[in-house]
Short mmCIF file of C-alpha atoms in Angstrom, two decimals:
data_model
loop_
_atom_site.label_atom_id
_atom_site.label_comp_id
_atom_site.label_asym_id
_atom_site.label_seq_id
_atom_site.Cartn_x
_atom_site.Cartn_y
_atom_site.Cartn_z
CA UNK A 1 23.75 56.97 -59.44
CA UNK A 2 24.44 53.27 -59.80
CA UNK A 3 25.36 51.12 -56.78
CA UNK A 4 25.56 47.37 -57.19
CA UNK A 5 23.00 46.64 -59.89
CA UNK A 6 20.59 49.35 -58.68
CA UNK A 7 20.00 52.78 -60.20
CA UNK A 8 19.24 55.41 -57.56
CA UNK A 9 17.44 58.74 -57.92
CA UNK A 10 16.82 61.56 -55.45
CA UNK A 11 14.48 60.21 -52.74
CA UNK A 12 12.60 63.45 -52.19
CA UNK A 13 11.46 63.25 -55.83
CA UNK A 14 10.06 59.71 -55.35
CA UNK A 15 7.77 59.83 -52.28
CA UNK A 16 5.92 56.71 -53.47
CA UNK A 17 9.07 54.72 -52.73
CA UNK A 18 9.18 55.90 -49.10
CA UNK A 19 7.16 55.27 -45.95
CA UNK A 20 5.10 58.33 -45.00
CA UNK A 21 7.28 59.19 -41.94
CA UNK A 22 10.43 58.87 -44.06
CA UNK A 23 9.07 61.15 -46.79
CA UNK A 24 7.96 63.71 -44.18
CA UNK A 25 11.39 63.70 -42.50
CA UNK A 26 13.16 64.22 -45.82
CA UNK A 27 10.79 67.08 -46.73
CA UNK A 28 11.57 68.71 -43.37
CA UNK A 29 15.35 68.22 -43.71
CA UNK A 30 17.74 70.73 -45.18
CA UNK A 31 18.06 70.84 -48.94
CA UNK A 32 21.57 69.36 -48.73
CA UNK A 33 20.43 66.44 -46.55
CA UNK A 34 17.45 65.75 -48.80
CA UNK A 35 19.67 65.76 -51.88
CA UNK A 36 22.03 63.26 -50.22
CA UNK A 37 19.28 60.64 -49.81
CA UNK A 38 18.81 58.54 -52.93
CA UNK A 39 16.25 55.77 -53.50
CA UNK A 40 15.84 52.72 -55.75
CA UNK A 41 12.92 50.34 -56.13
CA UNK A 42 13.60 46.69 -55.26
CA UNK A 43 11.68 43.43 -55.21
CA UNK A 44 10.00 43.49 -51.75
CA UNK A 45 10.57 39.74 -51.37
CA UNK A 46 14.32 40.49 -51.43
CA UNK A 47 14.35 43.21 -48.75
CA UNK A 48 16.12 41.12 -46.10
CA UNK A 49 19.87 41.70 -45.96
CA UNK A 50 21.25 38.38 -47.22
CA UNK A 51 18.80 37.99 -50.11
CA UNK A 52 19.07 41.66 -51.06
CA UNK A 53 22.89 41.70 -51.10
CA UNK A 54 23.15 38.49 -53.12
CA UNK A 55 20.58 39.54 -55.72
CA UNK A 56 21.64 43.18 -56.18
CA UNK A 57 25.41 42.56 -55.87
CA UNK A 58 25.89 44.66 -52.74
CA UNK A 59 28.53 43.79 -50.15
CA UNK A 60 26.86 43.39 -46.71
CA UNK A 61 29.43 45.85 -45.32
CA UNK A 62 28.03 48.51 -47.67
CA UNK A 63 24.63 48.30 -46.03
CA UNK A 64 23.38 49.18 -42.57
CA UNK A 65 20.52 47.62 -40.67
CA UNK A 66 18.22 49.58 -38.39
CA UNK A 67 17.50 47.47 -35.32
CA UNK A 68 14.74 48.60 -32.96
CA UNK A 69 15.31 47.66 -29.33
CA UNK A 70 12.99 47.81 -26.35
CA UNK A 71 14.61 48.95 -23.10
CA UNK A 72 13.24 48.50 -19.59
CA UNK A 73 14.23 49.77 -16.19
CA UNK A 74 11.73 49.41 -13.36
CA UNK A 75 8.28 50.35 -14.66
CA UNK A 76 9.68 52.42 -17.56
CA UNK A 77 9.79 51.01 -21.11
CA UNK A 78 11.29 52.89 -24.06
CA UNK A 79 12.59 52.27 -27.56
CA UNK A 80 15.77 53.08 -29.41
CA UNK A 81 17.05 52.53 -32.95
CA UNK A 82 20.53 51.15 -33.58
CA UNK A 83 22.41 51.26 -36.89
CA UNK A 84 25.04 48.60 -37.63
CA UNK A 85 26.57 47.53 -40.89
CA UNK A 86 25.06 44.46 -42.52
CA UNK A 87 28.31 42.56 -41.98
CA UNK A 88 28.26 43.18 -38.20
CA UNK A 89 26.10 42.21 -35.23
CA UNK A 90 24.66 44.56 -32.65
CA UNK A 91 26.13 44.34 -29.12
CA UNK A 92 22.64 44.41 -27.58
CA UNK A 93 23.42 43.12 -24.10
CA UNK A 94 26.72 44.94 -23.77
CA UNK A 95 27.34 48.37 -25.26
CA UNK A 96 23.72 49.22 -26.14
CA UNK A 97 22.20 48.15 -22.81
CA UNK A 98 24.86 50.03 -20.83
CA UNK A 99 24.58 53.17 -22.96
CA UNK A 100 20.79 53.29 -22.62
CA UNK A 101 20.95 52.61 -18.87
CA UNK A 102 18.50 49.75 -19.25
CA UNK A 103 18.14 46.89 -16.80
CA UNK A 104 16.73 44.70 -19.59
CA UNK A 105 17.09 45.12 -23.32
CA UNK A 106 15.59 43.07 -26.11
CA UNK A 107 14.74 43.36 -29.77
CA UNK A 108 11.39 45.14 -30.01
CA UNK A 109 8.49 42.87 -30.93
CA UNK A 110 7.80 43.13 -34.66
CA UNK A 111 4.21 44.37 -34.29
CA UNK A 112 5.26 47.10 -31.85
CA UNK A 113 8.18 48.24 -34.02
CA UNK A 114 5.90 48.47 -37.05
CA UNK A 115 3.08 50.26 -35.21
CA UNK A 116 5.30 52.77 -33.41
CA UNK A 117 7.52 53.56 -36.39
CA UNK A 118 4.79 53.71 -39.05
CA UNK A 119 7.09 51.63 -41.27
CA UNK A 120 7.11 48.10 -42.68
CA UNK A 121 9.00 45.33 -40.94
CA UNK A 122 12.17 44.64 -42.89
CA UNK A 123 12.26 48.21 -44.20
CA UNK A 124 12.50 50.30 -41.03
CA UNK A 125 14.87 53.22 -41.41
CA UNK A 126 16.17 55.79 -38.92
CA UNK A 127 14.90 58.61 -41.14
CA UNK A 128 11.46 59.48 -39.80
CA UNK A 129 11.45 57.49 -36.55
CA UNK A 130 9.70 58.99 -33.51
CA UNK A 131 11.54 62.10 -32.33
CA UNK A 132 11.96 60.86 -28.75
CA UNK A 133 13.78 57.65 -29.70
CA UNK A 134 17.55 57.63 -29.20
CA UNK A 135 19.40 56.74 -32.41
CA UNK A 136 22.67 54.89 -31.80
CA UNK A 137 24.92 54.74 -34.84
CA UNK A 138 27.94 52.47 -34.89
CA UNK A 139 31.20 54.25 -35.63
CA UNK A 140 31.74 52.22 -38.80
CA UNK A 141 28.34 53.31 -40.13
CA UNK A 142 29.03 56.99 -39.38
CA UNK A 143 32.41 56.78 -41.16
CA UNK A 144 31.09 55.05 -44.28
CA UNK A 145 30.86 57.15 -47.44
CA UNK A 146 27.75 55.48 -48.92
CA UNK A 147 25.42 52.93 -47.31
CA UNK A 148 22.27 51.12 -48.34
CA UNK A 149 19.54 51.34 -45.68
CA UNK A 150 15.80 50.75 -45.49
CA UNK A 151 13.33 53.30 -46.82
CA UNK A 152 10.49 52.50 -44.46
CA UNK A 153 8.93 50.07 -46.95
CA UNK A 154 10.13 46.71 -48.27
CA UNK A 155 9.85 47.79 -51.91
CA UNK A 156 12.83 50.16 -51.98
CA UNK A 157 16.18 51.01 -50.41
CA UNK A 158 17.89 54.30 -49.64
CA UNK A 159 21.50 55.14 -50.44
CA UNK A 160 22.84 57.65 -47.89
CA UNK A 161 26.07 58.89 -46.36
CA UNK A 162 27.18 57.99 -42.87
CA UNK A 163 27.35 61.71 -42.12
CA UNK A 164 23.65 62.13 -43.03
CA UNK A 165 22.78 59.39 -40.50
CA UNK A 166 25.01 60.96 -37.83
CA UNK A 167 23.23 64.30 -38.30
CA UNK A 168 19.73 62.89 -37.68
CA UNK A 169 17.87 64.09 -34.56
CA UNK A 170 18.87 62.21 -31.38
CA UNK A 171 21.77 60.50 -33.19
CA UNK A 172 24.83 59.47 -31.22
CA UNK A 173 27.88 57.77 -32.71
CA UNK A 174 29.53 55.06 -30.62
CA UNK A 175 30.96 51.55 -30.82
CA UNK A 176 27.92 49.23 -30.70
CA UNK A 177 28.86 46.55 -33.25
CA UNK A 178 30.49 43.18 -32.96
CA UNK A 179 32.37 42.48 -36.19
#
């Protein structure tokens, strides 16, 4: 399948283009879910949203970013993943903080996000994240027919449906974006 200037193939058939946790999650998923995840190799220096979209002719609204946040309340610290379209911003200190019941919420430090997810910074995807992390998916992401997301590495991107993302473990769909 062609999207923008990229040619995508079935992700499960290209494990070398996926982070290990992403490949494992796709292998464990249903056959239908695995078939819905497509992958394409990209230049890893172009993995960041603006550069990627400009080079591969993808509208930022046709992509979704996975943002890892660190929540705190008292002595407890936990992590969550949030999915918002590339054209939107995450309402970190409003909707996300309230939904998670956190006293303080911040973007997770890069080294912690990478270590805990087992994925590369700039390529983190919700597919294969730790099972105990909440996954908050913006309503516009869940409703989108096809979206470009990270693959767990900077050298490729996944093409998935919003419904596949909404069906991931611990996924909740709610309004968390600021357009």
